[in-house]
Coordinates of C-alpha atoms and ligand atoms in Angstrom, one line a residue:
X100 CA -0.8 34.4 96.5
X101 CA 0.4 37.8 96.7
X102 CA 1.8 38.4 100.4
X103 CA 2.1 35.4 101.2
X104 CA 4.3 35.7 104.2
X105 CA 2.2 38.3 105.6
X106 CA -1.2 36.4 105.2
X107 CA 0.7 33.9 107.4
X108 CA 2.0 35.6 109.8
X109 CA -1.3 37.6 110.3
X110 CA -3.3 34.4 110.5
X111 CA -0.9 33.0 113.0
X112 CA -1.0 35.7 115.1
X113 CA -4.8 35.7 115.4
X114 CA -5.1 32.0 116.0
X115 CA -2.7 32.9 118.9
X116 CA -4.4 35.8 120.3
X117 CA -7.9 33.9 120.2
X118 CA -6.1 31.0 121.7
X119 CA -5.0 33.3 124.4
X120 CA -8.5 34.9 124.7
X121 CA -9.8 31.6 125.4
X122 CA -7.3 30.9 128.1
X123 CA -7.7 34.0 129.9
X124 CA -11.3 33.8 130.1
X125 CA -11.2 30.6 131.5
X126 CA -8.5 31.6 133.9
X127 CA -10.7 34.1 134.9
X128 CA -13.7 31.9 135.9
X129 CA -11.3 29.3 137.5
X130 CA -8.8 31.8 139.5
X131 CA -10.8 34.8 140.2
X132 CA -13.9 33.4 140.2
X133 CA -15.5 30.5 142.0
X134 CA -15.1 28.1 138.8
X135 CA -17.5 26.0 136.4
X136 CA -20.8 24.2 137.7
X137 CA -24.0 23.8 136.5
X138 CA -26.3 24.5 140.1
X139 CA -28.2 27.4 139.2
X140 CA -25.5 30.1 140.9
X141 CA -22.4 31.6 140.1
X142 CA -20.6 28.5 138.7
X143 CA -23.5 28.1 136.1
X144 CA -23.2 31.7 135.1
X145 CA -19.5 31.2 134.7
X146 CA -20.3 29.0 131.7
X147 CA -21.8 32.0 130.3
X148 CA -18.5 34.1 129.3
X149 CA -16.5 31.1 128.7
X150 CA -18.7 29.5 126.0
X151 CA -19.7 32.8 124.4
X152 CA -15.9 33.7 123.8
X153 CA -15.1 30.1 122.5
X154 CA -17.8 29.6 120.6
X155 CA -19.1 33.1 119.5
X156 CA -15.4 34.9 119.2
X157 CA -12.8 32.6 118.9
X158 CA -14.8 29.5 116.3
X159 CA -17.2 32.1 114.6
X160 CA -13.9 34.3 113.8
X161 CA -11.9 31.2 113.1
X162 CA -14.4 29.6 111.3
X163 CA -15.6 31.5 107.9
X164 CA -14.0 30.6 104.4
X165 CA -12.8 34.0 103.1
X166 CA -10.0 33.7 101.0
X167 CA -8.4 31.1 99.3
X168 CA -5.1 29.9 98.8
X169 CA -3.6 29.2 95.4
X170 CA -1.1 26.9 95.4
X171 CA 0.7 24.4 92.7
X172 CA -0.2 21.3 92.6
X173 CA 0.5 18.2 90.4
X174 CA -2.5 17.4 89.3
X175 CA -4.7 16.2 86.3
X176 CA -6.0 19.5 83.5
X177 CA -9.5 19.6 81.8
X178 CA -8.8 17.7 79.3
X179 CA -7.0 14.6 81.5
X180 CA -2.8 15.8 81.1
X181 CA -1.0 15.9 84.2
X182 CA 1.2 18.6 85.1
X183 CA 1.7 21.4 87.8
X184 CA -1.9 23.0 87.9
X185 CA -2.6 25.8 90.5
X186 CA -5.4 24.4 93.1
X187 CA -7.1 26.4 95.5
X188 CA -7.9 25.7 99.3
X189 CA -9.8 27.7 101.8
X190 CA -6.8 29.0 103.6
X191 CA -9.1 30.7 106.8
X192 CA -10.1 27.3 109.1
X193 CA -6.6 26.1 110.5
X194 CA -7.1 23.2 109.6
X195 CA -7.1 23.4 106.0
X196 CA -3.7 24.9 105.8
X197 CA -2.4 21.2 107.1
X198 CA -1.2 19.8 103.7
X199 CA -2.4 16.3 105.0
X200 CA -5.6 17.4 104.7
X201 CA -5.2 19.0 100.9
X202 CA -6.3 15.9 99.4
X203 CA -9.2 15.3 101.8
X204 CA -12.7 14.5 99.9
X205 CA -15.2 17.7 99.8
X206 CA -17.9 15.9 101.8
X207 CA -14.9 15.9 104.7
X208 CA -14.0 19.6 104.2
X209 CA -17.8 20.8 103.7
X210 CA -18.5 18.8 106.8
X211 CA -15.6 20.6 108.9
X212 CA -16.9 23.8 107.4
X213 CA -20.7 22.9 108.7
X214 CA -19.6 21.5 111.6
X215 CA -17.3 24.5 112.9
X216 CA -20.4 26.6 112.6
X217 CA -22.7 24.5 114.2
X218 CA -20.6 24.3 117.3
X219 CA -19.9 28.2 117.5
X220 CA -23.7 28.4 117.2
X221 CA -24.4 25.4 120.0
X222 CA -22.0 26.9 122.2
X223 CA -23.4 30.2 121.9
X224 CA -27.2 28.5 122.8
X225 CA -25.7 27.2 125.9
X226 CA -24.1 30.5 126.8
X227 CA -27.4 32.3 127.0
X228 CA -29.3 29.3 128.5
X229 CA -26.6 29.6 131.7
X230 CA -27.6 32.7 132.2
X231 CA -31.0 32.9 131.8
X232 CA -30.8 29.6 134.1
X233 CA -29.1 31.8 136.6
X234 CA -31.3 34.8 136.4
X235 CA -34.5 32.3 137.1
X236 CA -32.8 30.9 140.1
X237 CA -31.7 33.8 141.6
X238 CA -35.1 35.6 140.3
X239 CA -33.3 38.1 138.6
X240 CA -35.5 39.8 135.6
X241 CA -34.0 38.8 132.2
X242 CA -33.3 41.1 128.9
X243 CA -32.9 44.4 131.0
X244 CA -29.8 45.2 130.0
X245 CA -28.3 46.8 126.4
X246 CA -25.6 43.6 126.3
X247 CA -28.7 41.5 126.6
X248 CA -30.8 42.8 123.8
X249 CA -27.5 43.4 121.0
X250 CA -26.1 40.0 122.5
X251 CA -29.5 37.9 122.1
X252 CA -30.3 39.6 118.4
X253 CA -26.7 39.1 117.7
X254 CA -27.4 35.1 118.3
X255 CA -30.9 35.3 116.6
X256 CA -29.9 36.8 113.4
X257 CA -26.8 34.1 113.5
X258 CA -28.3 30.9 113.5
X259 CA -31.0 31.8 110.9
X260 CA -28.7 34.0 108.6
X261 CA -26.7 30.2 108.7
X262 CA -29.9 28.5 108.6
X263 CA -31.1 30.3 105.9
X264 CA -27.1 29.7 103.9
X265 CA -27.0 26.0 104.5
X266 CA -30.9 24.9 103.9
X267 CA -32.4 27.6 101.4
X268 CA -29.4 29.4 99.2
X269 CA -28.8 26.2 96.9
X270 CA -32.5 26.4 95.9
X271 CA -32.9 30.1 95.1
X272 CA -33.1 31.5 91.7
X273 CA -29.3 32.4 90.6
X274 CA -30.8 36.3 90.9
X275 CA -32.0 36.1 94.2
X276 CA -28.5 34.4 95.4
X277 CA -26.8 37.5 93.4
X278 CA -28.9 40.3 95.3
X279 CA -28.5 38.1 98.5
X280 CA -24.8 37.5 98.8
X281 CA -23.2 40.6 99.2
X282 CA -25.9 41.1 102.4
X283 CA -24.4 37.7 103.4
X284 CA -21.5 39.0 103.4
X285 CA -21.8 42.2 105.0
X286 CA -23.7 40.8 107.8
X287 CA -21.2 38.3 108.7
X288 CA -19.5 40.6 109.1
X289 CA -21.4 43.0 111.0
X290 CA -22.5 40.3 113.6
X291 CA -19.0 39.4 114.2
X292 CA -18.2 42.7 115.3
X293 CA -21.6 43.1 117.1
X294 CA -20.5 39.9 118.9
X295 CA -17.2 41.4 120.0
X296 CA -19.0 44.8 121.0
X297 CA -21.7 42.5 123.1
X298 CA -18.5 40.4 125.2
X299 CA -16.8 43.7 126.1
X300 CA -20.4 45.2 127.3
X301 CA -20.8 42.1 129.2
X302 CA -17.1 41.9 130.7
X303 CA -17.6 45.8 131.5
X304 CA -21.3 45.0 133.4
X305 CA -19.8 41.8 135.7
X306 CA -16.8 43.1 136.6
X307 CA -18.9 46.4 137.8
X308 CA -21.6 43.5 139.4
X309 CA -18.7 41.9 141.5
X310 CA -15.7 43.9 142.1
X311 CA -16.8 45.9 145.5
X312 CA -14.0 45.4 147.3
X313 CA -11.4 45.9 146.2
X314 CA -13.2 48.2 143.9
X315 CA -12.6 48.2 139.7
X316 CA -11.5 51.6 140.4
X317 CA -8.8 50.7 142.8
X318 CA -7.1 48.6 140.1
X319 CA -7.5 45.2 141.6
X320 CA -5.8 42.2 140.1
X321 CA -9.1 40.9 138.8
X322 CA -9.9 44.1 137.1
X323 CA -6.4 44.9 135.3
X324 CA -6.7 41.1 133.9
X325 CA -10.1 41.1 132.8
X326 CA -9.2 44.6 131.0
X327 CA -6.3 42.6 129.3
X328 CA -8.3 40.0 128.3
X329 CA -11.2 42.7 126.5
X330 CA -7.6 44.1 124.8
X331 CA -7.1 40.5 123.6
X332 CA -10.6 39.9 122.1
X333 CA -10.5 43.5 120.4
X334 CA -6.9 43.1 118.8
X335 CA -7.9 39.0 117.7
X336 CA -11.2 40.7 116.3
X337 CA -9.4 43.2 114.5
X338 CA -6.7 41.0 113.2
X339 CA -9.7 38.8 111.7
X340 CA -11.1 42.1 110.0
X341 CA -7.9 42.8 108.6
X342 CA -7.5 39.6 107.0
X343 CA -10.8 39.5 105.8
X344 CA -10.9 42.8 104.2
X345 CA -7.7 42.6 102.3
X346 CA -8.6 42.4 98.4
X347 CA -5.2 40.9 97.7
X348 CA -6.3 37.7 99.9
X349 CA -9.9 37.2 98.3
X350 CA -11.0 34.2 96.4
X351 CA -9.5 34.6 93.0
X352 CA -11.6 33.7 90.0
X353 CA -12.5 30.3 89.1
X354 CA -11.6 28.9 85.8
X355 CA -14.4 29.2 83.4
X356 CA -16.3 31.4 85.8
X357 CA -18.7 33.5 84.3
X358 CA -18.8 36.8 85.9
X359 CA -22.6 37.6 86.8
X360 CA -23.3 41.3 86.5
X361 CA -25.4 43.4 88.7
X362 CA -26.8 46.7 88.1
X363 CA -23.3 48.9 88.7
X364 CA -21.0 46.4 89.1
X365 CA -17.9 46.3 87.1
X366 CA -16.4 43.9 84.9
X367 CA -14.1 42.6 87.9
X368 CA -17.1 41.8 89.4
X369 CA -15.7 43.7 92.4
X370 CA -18.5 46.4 93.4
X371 CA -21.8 44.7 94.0
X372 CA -21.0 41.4 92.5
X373 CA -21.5 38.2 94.0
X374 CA -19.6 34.7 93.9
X375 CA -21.4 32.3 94.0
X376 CA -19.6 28.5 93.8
X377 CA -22.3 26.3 92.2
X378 CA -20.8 23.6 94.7
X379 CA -20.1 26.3 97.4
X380 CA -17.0 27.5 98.2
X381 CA -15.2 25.1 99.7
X382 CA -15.5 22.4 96.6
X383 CA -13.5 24.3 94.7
X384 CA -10.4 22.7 96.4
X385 CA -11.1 19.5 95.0
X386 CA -8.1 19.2 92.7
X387 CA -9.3 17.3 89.9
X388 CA -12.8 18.6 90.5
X389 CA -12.2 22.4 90.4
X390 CA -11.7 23.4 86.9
X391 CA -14.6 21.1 85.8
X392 CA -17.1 22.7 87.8
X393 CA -19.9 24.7 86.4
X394 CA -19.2 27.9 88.7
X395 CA -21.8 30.8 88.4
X396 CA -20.4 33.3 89.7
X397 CA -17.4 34.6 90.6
X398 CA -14.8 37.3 91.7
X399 CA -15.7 37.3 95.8
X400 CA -17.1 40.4 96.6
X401 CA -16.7 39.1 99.9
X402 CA -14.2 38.1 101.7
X403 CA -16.1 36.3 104.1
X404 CA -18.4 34.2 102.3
X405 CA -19.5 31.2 104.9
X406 CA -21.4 28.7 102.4
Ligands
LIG214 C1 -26.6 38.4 130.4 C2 -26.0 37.3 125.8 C3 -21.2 37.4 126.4 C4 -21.8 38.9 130.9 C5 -26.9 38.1 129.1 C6 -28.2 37.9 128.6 C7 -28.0 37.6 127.3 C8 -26.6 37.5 127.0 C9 -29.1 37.3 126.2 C10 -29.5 38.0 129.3 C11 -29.8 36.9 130.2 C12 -31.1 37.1 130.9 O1 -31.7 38.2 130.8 O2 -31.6 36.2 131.6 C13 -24.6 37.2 125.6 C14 -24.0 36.9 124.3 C15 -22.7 36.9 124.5 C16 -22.4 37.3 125.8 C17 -24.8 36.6 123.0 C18 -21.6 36.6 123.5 C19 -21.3 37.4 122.5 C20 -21.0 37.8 127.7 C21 -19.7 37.8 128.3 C22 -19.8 38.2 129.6 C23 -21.2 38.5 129.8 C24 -18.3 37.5 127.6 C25 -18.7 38.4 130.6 C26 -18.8 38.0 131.8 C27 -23.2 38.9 131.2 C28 -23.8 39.4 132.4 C29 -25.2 39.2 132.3 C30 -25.4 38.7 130.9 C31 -23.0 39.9 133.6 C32 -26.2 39.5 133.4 C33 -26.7 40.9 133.3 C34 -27.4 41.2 132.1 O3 -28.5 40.6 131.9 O4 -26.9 42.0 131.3 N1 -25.9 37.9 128.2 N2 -23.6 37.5 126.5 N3 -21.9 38.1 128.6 N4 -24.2 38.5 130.3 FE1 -23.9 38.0 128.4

């Protein structure tokens, strides 16, 4: 994999700046704030920033499969000779680059894959319901704000785009899934920045909400933290962006993939072509599996392909 070193590094550094994210937030709710509670006040709100950043920042950024690893492997060819084959792993869950888990089964690995969306999304659900559980109790009216509205479209359009991935895709026509996928892929990637956009709107609005005195403007403790904490969700979302973007890092080509054209897309399959893993993505790290897999489409337009 070409830049290796760098991949790593990279990845590294924005596990542990959304690691760090995570931590501030919740030293924000526990130091500065009053803490974590679920009565219908402030403690209940807390919940609110805490899940949203774990769940909707840190696991959602964490969480999609965009490139893949290629690594050698003794392993078994086509045709049944062993030898030092190149295999492929999903490189972008943490988890994956453990090399105990290299020679985990699919179901496992498609199952972390489903699972570490379902909890960003769950986590996200309980977010909002904090809130809205605190704006009923305090009688506060709800959706007046411009964080609410992008934040709860940004949730909406979540769950059902990974609704629609998980329950419909592997029964569409092959040329819906080609006209589909590259949307797939550019809304991932569009609601993840929308997500990061809606936390530092929402930061912003409660730290102009409770800091009266001191004031935010007088540089309290409370208010340069919180600040540094925004910082850390920007850089850890930009650092996710990067990785994802890079063409070097995207899913190579499958062996025996057959590049499915689209009107203007080139023979690299690069512009406006789709891949599309007739086992999903993930499947293709089955060593002995991969190269005998009928896969239908191919170079990744996308880097951040979530099936
Ligand atoms: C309110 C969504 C992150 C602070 C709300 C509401 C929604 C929402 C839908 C409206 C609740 C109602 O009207 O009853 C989200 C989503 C987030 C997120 C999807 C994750 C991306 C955050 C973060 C903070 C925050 C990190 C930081 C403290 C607030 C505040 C309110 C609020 C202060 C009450 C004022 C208002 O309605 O705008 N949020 N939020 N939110 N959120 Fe968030």
């Amino acid at each position: 994999m070409e830049g290796y070193r760098g991949f790593l590094g990279l990845l590294v550094s924005a596990l542990l700046v959304g690691f760090l994210s995570v931590l501030f937030v919740l030293i924000w709710v526990l130091h500065f704030r009053e803490g974590l509670g679920w009565d219908g006040g402030a403690l209940e709100f807390n919940w609110h920033p805490v899940l949203a950043v774990t769940g909707f920042v840190f696991i959602q950024g964490i969480e999609p499969s965009p490139v893949k690893l290629t690594y050698p492997c003794y392993t078994r060819d086509l045709w049944g000779h062993y030898g030092n084959q190149l295999a492929q792993r999903d490189i972008a869950i943490i988890v994956y680059r453990l090399p105990w888990t290299w020679k985990c089964s699919k179901l496992l690995m498609k199952s972390i894959h489903a699972g570490l969306n379902a909890v960003a999304a769950i986590l996200a659900i309980i977010s909002v319901v904090a809130v809205f559980d605190y704006h009923n109790v305090r009688k506060i009216p709800h959706m007046y704000s411009l964080h609410s509205w992008v934040g709860l479209t940004a949730l909406i359009l979540y769950v059902l785009q990974h609704g629609f991935f998980v329950f419909l895709l592997p029964w569409a026509p092959l040329s819906l899934r080609a006209i589909i996928m590259p949307i797939h892929v550019y809304s991932g990637l569009l609601l993840f920045g929308t997500v990061i956009a809606t936390v530092l709107m929402g930061v912003t609005e409660k730290l102009f909400f409770v800091l009266k005195n001191p004031s935010y403007h007088s540089f309290p403790p409370e208010g340069v933290f919180t600040n540094t904490l925004g910082l850390l969700i920007l850089v850890f979302g930009t650092l996710i962006f990067w990785i994802v973007t890079r063409p070097q890092w995207k899913r190579p080509r499958e062996p025996g993939s057959i590049p499915l054209q689209l009107n203007g897309s080139n023979a690299d399959g690069m512009e406006g072509a789709v891949a599309i893993s007739s086992a999903h993505s993930m499947d293709a790290a089955d060593d002995e599996g991969a190269a005998r897999k009928r896969t239908l489409g191919l170079a990744d337009s996308g880097q951040r392909s979530t099936m």
